């Protein structure tokens, strides 16, 4: 259910690259998409492994299925920790194949994006850094599923690093980081007990709620900056205002109480904000190209 987080930024970057270059290299697009989705899948599986080893998922009785608390494959006896580790590692290795083909086709510049994505995928949950446990999970996810795929996919199409593509990636980075942030709320007690000090653990529910709102407001402001720069028409701002309203509703819902129904609504709303917001940007980039 979370794979739009890896697919949509590649589509946005490709659309921007098409706007700059006037054509699409479909082979490069397909290879980039396969590599990013493979890294995403591998990262999810490895996160399950390290959450199992730390005890974070085992002790999580407040999870909101199927969004938080891991896949439960290990806890339900579907796969062992070792099997999951091999599966996650295998997915990352498989993702290297399309990445390697891109290196052959486009040169060593691809390595900067590919190795960056792989490093973030592994270090998000793996020691010694365990970035998510240090409160850096949102920044990691924002970079891995916002900046890197948008800027990288645009570069593959246009052949140049584009400051405007970087600006376009910022709202996507904020929206995808908020998916992780809102998902951490029901997991906070189990994460705290396991020593996994996510942002939700560090900030508490009210602080997390405030950061969630601030991130969505910043995303709307960046879309406004994109419009002011003449990169998108004024009408593109309508969507960001609607999405900001949806975010305010989600935040108010969470503040109203920690029930699973409220949290489920907030999580689903956040997933919708990311998907609809990114699709909105893709559509406007496409129609103005």
CSV table of N, CA and C in Angstrom, one decimal, residues 48 57-58 68-79:
chain,number,residue,atom,x,y,z
A,48,UNK,N,11.4,-4.4,9.1
A,48,UNK,CA,10.7,-5.5,9.9
A,48,UNK,C,11.7,-6.3,10.7
A,57,UNK,N,8.2,-4.5,17.4
A,57,UNK,CA,6.9,-5.0,16.8
A,57,UNK,C,6.3,-6.0,17.8
A,58,UNK,N,7.1,-6.8,18.4
A,58,UNK,CA,6.5,-7.9,19.3
A,58,UNK,C,5.7,-7.3,20.4
A,68,UNK,N,0.5,0.2,10.5
A,68,UNK,CA,1.6,0.3,11.5
A,68,UNK,C,1.9,-1.0,12.1
A,69,UNK,N,3.1,-1.0,12.8
A,69,UNK,CA,3.4,-2.2,13.6
A,69,UNK,C,4.1,-3.3,12.7
A,70,UNK,N,4.5,-3.0,11.5
A,70,UNK,CA,5.2,-4.0,10.7
A,70,UNK,C,4.2,-5.0,10.0
A,71,UNK,N,4.8,-5.9,9.2
A,71,UNK,CA,4.0,-6.8,8.4
A,71,UNK,C,3.5,-8.0,9.3
A,72,UNK,N,4.1,-8.2,10.4
A,72,UNK,CA,3.8,-9.3,11.4
A,72,UNK,C,4.2,-10.6,10.8
A,73,UNK,N,4.9,-10.7,9.7
A,73,UNK,CA,5.3,-12.0,9.2
A,73,UNK,C,6.2,-12.8,10.2
A,74,UNK,N,7.1,-12.1,10.9
A,74,UNK,CA,7.9,-12.7,11.9
A,74,UNK,C,7.1,-13.1,13.1
A,75,UNK,N,6.3,-12.2,13.6
A,75,UNK,CA,5.6,-12.4,14.9
A,75,UNK,C,4.5,-13.5,14.7
A,76,UNK,N,4.0,-13.6,13.5
A,76,UNK,CA,3.0,-14.6,13.2
A,76,UNK,C,3.5,-16.0,12.7
A,77,UNK,N,4.9,-16.1,12.7
A,77,UNK,CA,5.5,-17.3,12.3
A,77,UNK,C,5.5,-17.6,10.8
A,78,UNK,N,5.2,-16.6,10.0
A,78,UNK,CA,5.1,-16.9,8.5
A,78,UNK,C,6.6,-17.0,8.0
A,79,UNK,N,7.5,-16.2,8.5
A,79,UNK,CA,8.9,-16.3,8.2
A,79,UNK,C,9.8,-16.0,9.4
